[in-house]
Amino acid sequence: MNAESIKKASAVYFTLLKEKVIDENSEHFETYFDPEVRQTVLLLADESGTYIIESPKRIHLVAQPTGSIFATNFTHLKDKHKQIESKKHFHLVSIVIMAFLAAIDSNQAAKIRTKREGISYYALERLVNDLIMKWDSILKAKPAFGEEERIDMKDVVTTWKYMEVETDDYGAKKGNRRTRIGLIASSMRLLETEGLIVILDRDDIPKAIPKQELFERIEYLYHDYDRYELFKNLMTTEEGEHAENPSN
């Protein structure tokens, strides 16, 4: 491995650290696929606790998971994202993001539609509300629901149920993260910060449009993790699946 290859690999890796994604239009894209450069970049990634995703038109750099895509160190996440005030809000943010991912990852038609139209914050609020009301009903029949997934369902359900919906005068209240729409706005900003979605109509009826980078993360990374599929299945859980057997 010569000094020139190391220099090129360093340039590629530090660009990835800064940009998170390199696409085919970047000068570093073709350089990366030089065998010696690629080997060095992968070594740098492994040593620094990061992971390279290669897609046909993009190279992604992501943090290595610690068991699941939601197992990010909470203290670090809270320090980085001040809107996450407590563990229950962390769980709610995770549920909002997962509901969004499940909606765009359900089938090819959903993928095409959401790439074109996006999902409004109010539509996402309805999705999350329907989901949590369904969980609330399941909890009445099965109080231990959520323990297997390591989610305090009772706390999450109660917190959501008593949050103000905020369907009126969005522009005046959009900074209030203690409302449902405010929570959704905070959750979508996390994805926007990572360069995975575009947020349109912020001052009217905001909506999130997934970028191709997000679909590639889902395809090349998340689909390989059981934890993602477990959470995704939770998004479509039917009450009958968790109700106690009346014959018992």
XYZ file of N, CA and C in Angstrom:
744
model
N 0.851 -1.184 0.000
C 0.000 0.000 0.000
C 0.893 1.243 0.000
N 0.837 2.043 -1.067
C 1.747 3.184 -1.186
C 1.153 4.451 -0.580
N 2.014 5.446 -0.427
C 1.615 6.694 0.221
C 0.511 7.412 -0.553
N 0.539 7.304 -1.891
C -0.467 7.978 -2.710
C -1.853 7.380 -2.467
N -1.917 6.059 -2.340
C -3.198 5.400 -2.069
C -3.738 5.801 -0.707
N -2.848 5.884 0.282
C -3.264 6.292 1.629
C -3.795 7.719 1.609
N -3.116 8.590 0.856
C -3.551 9.984 0.741
C -4.942 10.064 0.115
N -5.156 9.301 -0.969
C -6.452 9.309 -1.649
C -7.542 8.733 -0.731
N -7.219 7.660 -0.031
C -8.186 7.034 0.866
C -8.576 7.984 1.990
N -7.597 8.704 2.516
C -7.878 9.667 3.583
C -8.810 10.760 3.084
N -8.574 11.222 1.853
C -9.431 12.259 1.276
C -10.862 11.758 1.122
N -11.006 10.512 0.667
C -12.336 9.923 0.519
C -13.013 9.791 1.875
N -12.294 9.250 2.850
C -12.901 8.983 4.146
C -13.301 10.269 4.870
N -12.434 11.264 4.841
C -12.763 12.500 5.555
C -13.856 13.294 4.839
N -13.984 13.104 3.541
C -15.125 13.684 2.831
C -16.415 12.996 3.271
N -16.355 11.683 3.431
C -17.516 10.944 3.927
C -17.885 11.366 5.344
N -16.873 11.584 6.175
C -17.147 12.043 7.530
C -17.899 13.367 7.531
N -17.537 14.226 6.607
C -18.148 15.549 6.533
C -19.512 15.513 5.860
N -19.607 14.791 4.744
C -20.813 14.830 3.916
C -21.778 13.675 4.189
N -21.270 12.577 4.773
C -22.033 11.356 5.065
C -22.303 10.515 3.835
N -22.420 11.167 2.660
C -22.690 10.452 1.411
C -21.847 11.062 0.290
N -21.269 10.205 -0.548
C -20.594 10.642 -1.771
C -21.359 10.035 -2.938
N -21.774 10.865 -3.897
C -22.500 10.308 -5.039
C -21.592 10.237 -6.254
N -22.153 9.739 -7.348
C -21.369 9.476 -8.545
C -20.807 10.734 -9.185
N -21.307 11.895 -8.794
C -20.796 13.153 -9.348
C -19.574 13.676 -8.594
N -19.274 13.059 -7.477
C -18.122 13.497 -6.681
C -16.818 12.982 -7.285
N -15.788 13.781 -7.180
C -14.468 13.361 -7.669
C -13.949 12.153 -6.893
N -14.489 11.939 -5.682
C -14.002 10.851 -4.849
C -14.692 9.520 -5.128
N -15.791 9.554 -5.886
C -16.564 8.335 -6.104
C -15.750 7.275 -6.846
N -15.203 7.644 -7.982
C -14.407 6.697 -8.772
C -13.124 6.325 -8.033
N -12.531 7.306 -7.359
C -11.295 7.046 -6.607
C -11.503 5.945 -5.580
N -12.666 5.963 -4.922
C -12.956 4.985 -3.869
C -12.825 3.555 -4.368
N -13.209 3.293 -5.605
C -13.252 1.930 -6.108
C -11.909 1.408 -6.615
N -10.861 2.219 -6.506
C -9.521 1.677 -6.693
C -9.289 0.669 -5.565
N -8.887 -0.568 -5.865
C -8.800 -1.617 -4.835
C -7.998 -1.224 -3.596
N -6.843 -0.582 -3.787
C -6.029 -0.206 -2.634
C -6.683 0.915 -1.826
N -7.300 1.864 -2.526
C -7.980 2.968 -1.847
C -9.176 2.424 -1.066
N -9.953 1.582 -1.694
C -11.140 1.013 -1.043
C -10.745 0.228 0.204
N -9.702 -0.588 0.101
C -9.249 -1.371 1.247
C -8.857 -0.463 2.416
N -8.196 0.634 2.107
C -7.764 1.558 3.149
C -8.956 2.286 3.765
N -9.911 2.704 2.923
C -11.104 3.380 3.435
C -11.885 2.452 4.365
N -12.036 1.190 3.956
C -12.750 0.229 4.793
C -12.028 0.000 6.117
N -10.709 0.014 6.077
C -9.922 -0.137 7.301
C -10.120 1.070 8.222
N -10.086 2.262 7.647
C -10.310 3.478 8.426
C -11.703 3.467 9.054
N -12.676 3.028 8.261
C -14.052 2.974 8.763
C -14.169 2.003 9.931
N -13.581 0.823 9.774
C -13.658 -0.187 10.819
C -12.978 0.279 12.098
N -11.832 0.899 11.965
C -11.072 1.344 13.132
C -11.758 2.500 13.866
N -12.560 3.266 13.159
C -13.207 4.427 13.779
C -14.661 4.169 14.166
N -15.090 2.900 14.069
C -16.453 2.569 14.482
C -17.519 3.007 13.508
N -17.166 3.079 12.240
C -18.138 3.438 11.211
C -18.240 2.312 10.188
N -19.170 2.478 9.267
C -19.505 1.400 8.342
C -19.788 2.006 6.969
N -19.278 1.368 5.927
C -19.487 1.838 4.556
C -20.621 1.059 3.895
N -21.557 1.778 3.284
C -22.596 1.162 2.457
C -22.326 1.560 1.011
N -22.231 0.588 0.134
C -21.991 0.848 -1.289
C -23.264 0.572 -2.080
N -23.758 1.572 -2.765
C -24.887 1.400 -3.672
C -24.399 1.771 -5.078
N -25.184 1.494 -6.096
C -24.697 1.746 -7.465
C -24.271 3.183 -7.740
N -24.901 4.157 -7.090
C -24.600 5.550 -7.390
C -24.117 6.361 -6.195
N -24.021 5.723 -5.022
C -23.639 6.449 -3.813
C -22.825 5.568 -2.873
N -22.004 6.225 -2.063
C -21.301 5.571 -0.966
C -21.733 6.271 0.309
N -22.209 5.504 1.290
C -22.682 6.061 2.554
C -21.690 5.733 3.668
N -21.613 6.609 4.642
C -20.878 6.328 5.871
C -21.854 6.429 7.032
N -21.988 5.352 7.800
C -22.893 5.343 8.944
C -22.158 4.794 10.159
N -22.694 5.122 11.340
C -22.134 4.579 12.567
C -22.455 3.098 12.667
N -21.526 2.308 13.170
C -21.798 0.893 13.371
C -22.877 0.732 14.437
N -23.813 -0.190 14.230
C -24.891 -0.380 15.214
C -24.372 -1.071 16.459
N -25.100 -0.905 17.551
C -24.752 -1.597 18.789
C -25.865 -2.566 19.165
N -26.491 -3.162 18.157
C -27.554 -4.118 18.407
C -28.827 -3.794 17.656
N -29.055 -2.519 17.391
C -30.241 -2.121 16.634
C -30.065 -0.701 16.139
N -30.897 -0.336 15.169
C -30.797 1.029 14.662
C -31.302 2.042 15.662
N -31.999 1.577 16.726
C -32.498 2.486 17.751
C -31.687 2.403 19.037
N -30.577 1.649 19.004
C -29.794 1.474 20.224
C -28.686 2.512 20.350
N -28.888 3.675 19.759
C -27.931 4.763 19.901
C -27.804 5.138 21.375
N -26.581 5.407 21.805
C -26.382 5.813 23.195
C -27.245 7.023 23.516
N -28.155 6.879 24.492
C -29.140 7.929 24.749
C -28.500 9.227 25.211
N -27.488 9.114 26.062
C -26.834 10.324 26.566
C -26.219 11.123 25.441
N -25.559 10.421 24.526
C -24.945 11.098 23.382
C -26.014 11.729 22.496
N -27.088 10.986 22.256
C -28.167 11.495 21.413
C -28.804 12.720 22.042
N -29.006 12.665 23.359
C -29.610 13.790 24.057
C -28.715 15.026 24.012
N -27.393 14.816 24.136
C -26.453 15.932 24.055
C -26.463 16.556 22.669
N -26.572 15.698 21.654
C -26.519 16.179 20.269
C -27.832 16.822 19.839
N -28.944 16.275 20.314
C -30.264 16.749 19.902
C -31.040 17.191 21.139
N -31.010 18.470 21.434
C -31.549 18.999 22.685
C -33.055 18.820 22.814
N -33.751 18.543 21.677
C -35.194 18.425 21.761
C -35.626 17.120 22.434
N -34.707 16.171 22.598
C -35.043 14.912 23.238
C -34.755 15.062 24.723
N -35.806 15.225 25.516
C -35.654 15.619 26.906
C -35.608 14.454 27.877
N -36.175 13.327 27.517
C -36.263 12.209 28.446
C -36.322 10.903 27.672
N -36.214 9.793 28.419
C -36.251 8.482 27.781
C -37.573 8.256 27.055
N -38.687 8.689 27.651
C -39.972 8.460 26.995
C -40.082 9.265 25.698
N -39.484 10.466 25.678
C -39.487 11.238 24.442
C -38.572 10.601 23.399
N -37.481 10.000 23.859
C -36.614 9.256 22.942
C -37.397 8.118 22.293
N -38.175 7.380 23.098
C -38.987 6.299 22.556
C -40.038 6.836 21.589
N -40.669 7.966 21.933
C -41.674 8.548 21.039
C -41.054 8.995 19.725
N -39.888 9.630 19.789
C -39.187 10.040 18.569
C -38.865 8.810 17.724
N -38.385 7.747 18.369
C -38.080 6.509 17.648
C -39.323 5.940 16.973
N -40.458 5.991 17.669
C -41.708 5.464 17.111
C -42.176 6.312 15.929
N -42.062 7.640 16.052
C -42.437 8.518 14.932
C -41.575 8.211 13.712
N -40.261 8.105 13.914
C -39.357 7.821 12.798
C -39.664 6.448 12.211
N -39.898 5.466 13.091
C -40.173 4.115 12.596
C -41.497 4.061 11.847
N -42.504 4.813 12.300
C -43.783 4.866 11.580
C -43.577 5.459 10.185
N -42.724 6.479 10.112
C -42.403 7.090 8.817
C -41.698 6.077 7.918
N -40.702 5.370 8.461
C -39.969 4.384 7.666
C -40.895 3.246 7.216
N -41.746 2.783 8.119
C -42.660 1.696 7.767
C -43.619 2.125 6.656
N -44.049 3.390 6.701
C -44.984 3.891 5.681
C -44.338 3.938 4.307
N -43.055 4.315 4.249
C -42.406 4.421 2.938
C -41.811 3.093 2.489
N -41.704 2.126 3.407
C -41.053 0.848 3.104
C -42.049 -0.289 2.989
N -43.335 0.028 2.918
C -44.336 -1.031 2.918
C -44.385 -1.798 1.598
N -44.271 -1.102 0.488
C -44.262 -1.754 -0.830
C -43.724 -0.771 -1.872
N -43.577 -1.235 -3.103
C -43.004 -0.404 -4.156
C -43.889 0.791 -4.475
N -45.204 0.594 -4.411
C -46.121 1.699 -4.698
C -45.963 2.810 -3.675
N -45.799 2.419 -2.405
C -45.603 3.419 -1.348
C -44.302 4.166 -1.566
N -43.278 3.457 -1.979
C -41.983 4.083 -2.241
C -42.099 5.140 -3.339
N -42.760 4.783 -4.428
C -42.916 5.720 -5.547
C -43.764 6.915 -5.148
N -44.850 6.651 -4.443
C -45.764 7.723 -4.039
C -45.094 8.699 -3.081
N -44.407 8.171 -2.075
C -43.804 9.067 -1.083
C -42.609 9.819 -1.648
N -41.906 9.239 -2.616
C -40.814 9.975 -3.260
C -41.360 11.163 -4.028
N -42.568 11.014 -4.550
C -43.179 12.076 -5.347
C -43.934 13.079 -4.475
N -44.692 12.591 -3.502
C -45.607 13.446 -2.744
C -45.173 13.712 -1.307
N -44.372 12.824 -0.735
C -43.993 12.959 0.658
C -45.135 12.591 1.592
N -44.914 12.800 2.895
C -45.933 12.559 3.915
C -46.035 13.815 4.768
N -47.234 14.387 4.870
C -47.396 15.594 5.673
C -47.289 15.253 7.152
N -46.920 16.244 7.953
C -46.811 16.019 9.390
C -48.160 15.606 9.982
N -49.245 16.138 9.434
C -50.561 15.802 9.957
C -50.965 14.383 9.582
N -50.585 13.943 8.387
C -50.835 12.551 8.004
C -50.010 11.614 8.875
N -48.773 12.013 9.181
C -47.922 11.198 10.043
C -48.474 11.157 11.470
N -49.017 12.286 11.930
C -49.635 12.312 13.264
C -50.797 11.334 13.331
N -51.592 11.260 12.264
C -52.719 10.326 12.248
C -52.230 8.878 12.248
N -51.164 8.614 11.489
C -50.594 7.263 11.466
C -50.128 6.845 12.859
N -49.374 7.745 13.504
C -48.847 7.437 14.832
C -49.991 7.313 15.841
N -50.971 8.190 15.740
C -52.097 8.138 16.684
C -52.880 6.836 16.528
N -53.166 6.438 15.292
C -53.880 5.175 15.075
C -53.090 4.009 15.652
N -51.778 4.045 15.455
C -50.906 2.990 15.967
C -50.934 2.937 17.490
N -50.779 4.077 18.136
C -50.710 4.102 19.595
C -52.061 3.797 20.221
N -53.146 4.205 19.585
C -54.465 3.826 20.094
C -54.670 2.310 19.991
N -54.120 1.710 18.955
C -54.194 0.257 18.816
C -53.368 -0.415 19.910
N -52.185 0.147 20.184
C -51.356 -0.385 21.271
C -52.059 -0.229 22.615
N -52.754 0.889 22.794
C -53.491 1.130 24.040
C -54.531 0.037 24.255
N -55.204 -0.335 23.177
C -56.210 -1.396 23.265
C -55.557 -2.742 23.576
N -54.404 -3.006 22.962
C -53.696 -4.263 23.213
C -53.249 -4.355 24.668
N -52.779 -3.222 25.222
C -52.309 -3.201 26.609
C -53.400 -3.596 27.594
N -54.641 -3.274 27.266
C -55.739 -3.618 28.163
C -55.921 -5.125 28.267
N -55.608 -5.834 27.185
C -55.715 -7.297 27.197
C -54.405 -7.961 27.592
N -53.290 -7.266 27.303
C -51.970 -7.841 27.590
C -51.075 -6.761 28.180
N -51.093 -6.572 29.496
C -50.323 -5.505 30.140
C -48.821 -5.582 29.897
N -48.301 -6.767 29.574
C -46.857 -6.920 29.349
C -46.459 -6.585 27.919
N -47.401 -6.174 27.105
C -47.096 -5.836 25.709
C -46.004 -4.774 25.637
N -44.979 -5.037 24.848
C -43.871 -4.100 24.683
C -42.625 -4.479 25.445
N -42.764 -5.368 26.443
C -41.588 -5.731 27.227
C -40.544 -6.449 26.380
N -41.002 -7.318 25.487
C -40.074 -8.048 24.618
C -39.278 -7.093 23.733
N -39.929 -6.014 23.314
C -39.273 -5.031 22.450
C -38.518 -3.968 23.253
N -38.546 -4.091 24.580
C -37.860 -3.163 25.484
C -38.365 -1.731 25.328
N -39.692 -1.618 25.217
C -40.354 -0.312 25.163
C -41.354 -0.235 26.310
N -41.321 0.845 27.048
C -42.308 1.058 28.100
C -43.583 1.569 27.434
N -44.379 0.622 26.936
C -45.561 0.970 26.157
C -46.543 1.838 26.948
N -46.732 1.535 28.243
C -47.695 2.294 29.040
C -47.289 3.763 29.105
N -46.014 4.016 29.326
C -45.521 5.384 29.416
C -45.646 6.097 28.079
N -45.269 5.388 27.010
C -45.342 5.964 25.668
C -46.784 6.295 25.302
N -47.696 5.340 25.537
C -49.115 5.537 25.198
C -49.697 6.697 25.990
N -49.429 6.724 27.294
C -49.975 7.785 28.147
C -49.447 9.153 27.741
N -48.142 9.232 27.498
C -47.537 10.513 27.107
C -48.146 11.034 25.816
N -48.275 10.150 24.821
C -48.839 10.559 23.527
C -50.296 10.990 23.668
N -51.087 10.207 24.406
C -52.523 10.480 24.521
C -52.803 11.866 25.101
N -51.925 12.329 25.988
C -52.179 13.599 26.656
C -51.378 14.761 26.064
N -50.730 14.525 24.931
C -50.071 15.621 24.230
C -51.094 16.366 23.392
N -50.978 17.685 23.350
C -51.859 18.487 22.500
C -51.616 18.121 21.046
N -52.697 17.994 20.287
C -52.558 17.597 18.884
C -51.931 18.711 18.064
N -52.388 19.950 18.289
C -51.879 21.112 17.563
C -52.218 21.029 16.073
N -53.496 21.008 15.778
C -53.916 20.988 14.383
C -54.195 22.385 13.842
N -54.273 23.369 14.737
C -54.569 24.733 14.307
C -53.367 25.645 14.508
N -53.257 26.635 13.643
C -52.238 27.674 13.793
C -50.848 27.084 13.944
N -50.491 26.218 13.008
C -49.180 25.563 13.086
C -48.045 26.572 13.147
N -48.130 27.607 12.338
C -47.032 28.563 12.264
C -46.693 29.205 13.590
N -47.705 29.436 14.431
C -47.467 30.098 15.718
C -46.929 29.147 16.773
N -47.135 27.841 16.572
C -46.778 26.886 17.616
C -45.713 25.883 17.198
N -45.173 26.010 16.021
C -44.332 24.951 15.482
C -43.087 24.684 16.315
N -42.696 25.631 17.166
C -41.526 25.403 17.983
C -41.808 24.626 19.256
N -43.071 24.337 19.542
C -43.432 23.660 20.780
C -43.282 22.154 20.606
N -42.173 21.618 21.071
C -41.897 20.197 20.880
C -42.693 19.305 21.823
N -43.459 19.904 22.742
C -44.271 19.106 23.655
C -45.643 18.794 23.078
N -45.906 19.254 21.869
C -47.138 18.884 21.179
C -46.822 17.759 20.197
N -47.860 17.086 19.711
C -47.643 15.974 18.780
C -46.953 16.448 17.496
N -47.454 17.549 16.934
C -46.860 18.047 15.697
C -45.439 18.550 15.968
N -45.233 19.156 17.140
C -43.889 19.591 17.499
C -42.935 18.419 17.629
N -43.411 17.307 18.217
C -42.605 16.098 18.340
C -42.264 15.538 16.960
N -43.259 15.533 16.073
C -43.032 15.039 14.712
C -42.036 15.926 13.985
N -42.156 17.248 14.167
C -41.208 18.169 13.543
C -39.787 17.894 14.036
N -39.630 17.668 15.338
C -38.317 17.354 15.902
C -37.771 16.049 15.330
N -38.645 15.051 15.209
C -38.229 13.743 14.686
C -37.776 13.855 13.235
N -38.519 14.606 12.436
C -38.161 14.757 11.035
C -36.884 15.577 10.864
N -36.632 16.501 11.795
C -35.379 17.263 11.719
C -34.167 16.364 11.911
N -34.327 15.310 12.715
C -33.220 14.367 12.889
C -32.858 13.710 11.558
N -33.889 13.315 10.798
C -33.639 12.710 9.491
C -33.111 13.735 8.503
N -33.614 14.962 8.601
C -33.136 16.020 7.711
C -31.669 16.325 7.982
N -31.281 16.358 9.254
C -29.892 16.630 9.619
C -28.957 15.583 9.030
N -29.441 14.348 8.925
C -28.628 13.278 8.349
C -28.672 13.256 6.830
N -29.383 14.198 6.230
C -29.448 14.270 4.773
C -30.313 13.194 4.145
N -31.309 12.693 4.888
C -32.109 11.571 4.411
C -33.497 11.972 3.922
N -33.959 13.171 4.271
C -35.250 13.650 3.790
C -35.139 15.127 3.432
N -36.133 15.601 2.691
C -36.297 17.029 2.409
C -37.615 17.460 3.044
N -37.603 18.570 3.752
C -38.827 19.087 4.365
C -39.321 20.282 3.554
N -40.560 20.202 3.107
C -41.157 21.265 2.299
C -42.300 21.930 3.069
N -42.635 23.158 2.640
C -43.785 23.900 3.190
C -43.721 24.017 4.709
N -42.563 24.386 5.227
C -42.372 24.456 6.677
C -43.366 25.388 7.365
N -43.710 26.489 6.720
C -44.547 27.500 7.367
C -46.034 27.329 7.084
N -46.385 26.290 6.356
C -47.796 26.047 6.045
C -48.180 24.678 6.585
N -48.290 23.695 5.725
C -48.524 22.318 6.157
C -47.281 21.530 5.766
N -46.325 21.415 6.670
C -45.041 20.801 6.310
C -45.188 19.330 5.972
N -44.314 18.877 5.089
C -44.295 17.459 4.746
C -42.861 17.015 4.523
N -42.625 15.743 4.759
C -41.296 15.156 4.607
C -41.259 14.291 3.363
N -40.271 14.541 2.524
C -40.091 13.753 1.308
C -38.802 12.949 1.440
N -38.885 11.618 1.419
C -37.677 10.803 1.559
C -36.761 10.946 0.340
N -35.470 11.028 0.590
C -34.487 11.076 -0.482
C -34.058 9.650 -0.831
N -33.440 9.505 -1.984
C -32.963 8.190 -2.400
C -31.977 7.620 -1.385
N -31.222 8.504 -0.728
C -30.281 8.051 0.290
C -30.968 7.260 1.399
N -32.187 7.676 1.774
C -32.905 6.973 2.833
C -33.340 5.591 2.364
N -33.842 5.496 1.144
C -34.237 4.195 0.625
C -33.032 3.255 0.536
N -31.868 3.800 0.207
C -30.664 2.970 0.141
C -30.237 2.510 1.529
N -30.377 3.390 2.536
C -30.074 2.969 3.912
C -30.982 1.802 4.309
N -32.272 1.937 3.980
C -33.228 0.889 4.323
C -32.858 -0.422 3.627
N -32.561 -0.339 2.335
C -32.296 -1.548 1.551
C -30.974 -2.199 1.909
N -29.920 -1.391 2.030
C -28.584 -1.950 2.203
C -28.159 -2.109 3.656
N -28.907 -1.518 4.590
C -28.498 -1.594 5.987
C -29.614 -2.118 6.879
N -30.753 -1.438 6.923
C -31.771 -1.757 7.903
C -32.399 -3.134 7.681
N -32.550 -3.546 6.419
C -33.177 -4.833 6.152
C -32.363 -6.002 6.684
N -31.109 -5.755 7.019
C -30.256 -6.820 7.550
C -30.386 -6.994 9.053
N -31.154 -6.119 9.696
C -31.234 -6.168 11.150
C -32.609 -6.632 11.618
N -32.586 -7.658 12.466
C -33.839 -8.189 13.007
C -34.596 -7.122 13.791
N -33.848 -6.234 14.459
C -34.477 -5.207 15.286
C -35.335 -4.281 14.420
N -34.859 -3.968 13.226
C -35.649 -3.129 12.318
C -36.943 -3.841 11.937
N -36.831 -5.117 11.562
C -38.018 -5.860 11.155
C -38.985 -6.021 12.328
N -38.434 -6.178 13.542
C -39.284 -6.293 14.721
C -40.086 -5.012 14.925
N -39.393 -3.866 14.834
C -40.087 -2.591 14.991
C -41.077 -2.367 13.850
N -40.685 -2.736 12.648
C -41.573 -2.546 11.508
C -42.842 -3.381 11.681
N -42.685 -4.612 12.186
C -43.856 -5.452 12.440
C -44.752 -4.839 13.502
N -44.143 -4.184 14.485
C -44.937 -3.518 15.522
C -45.827 -2.427 14.921
N -45.350 -1.809 13.848
C -46.113 -0.729 13.231
C -47.418 -1.228 12.613
N -47.482 -2.530 12.308
C -48.682 -3.077 11.657
C -49.341 -4.150 12.512
N -49.001 -4.167 13.810
C -49.557 -5.166 14.728
C -51.076 -5.063 14.791
N -51.714 -6.184 14.659
C -53.163 -6.236 14.807
C -53.504 -6.644 16.240
N -54.602 -6.116 16.753
C -54.992 -6.403 18.139
C -55.139 -7.897 18.370
N -55.684 -8.584 17.396
C -55.936 -10.005 17.581
C -54.684 -10.814 17.780
N -53.565 -10.335 17.276
C -52.317 -11.058 17.400
C -51.825 -11.073 18.835
N -52.238 -10.074 19.632
C -51.708 -9.935 20.981
C -52.771 -10.128 22.068
N -53.993 -10.276 21.674
C -55.045 -10.465 22.676
C -54.884 -11.819 23.346
N -55.259 -11.903 24.605
C -55.173 -13.170 25.317
C -56.209 -14.148 24.734
N -55.837 -15.401 24.719
C -56.730 -16.440 24.228
C -57.901 -16.591 25.193
N -59.127 -16.351 24.753
C -60.275 -16.405 25.663
C -60.520 -17.793 26.230
N -59.936 -18.821 25.597
C -60.134 -20.198 26.098
C -59.210 -20.512 27.251
N -58.203 -19.634 27.517
C -57.255 -19.885 28.610
C -57.904 -19.608 29.959
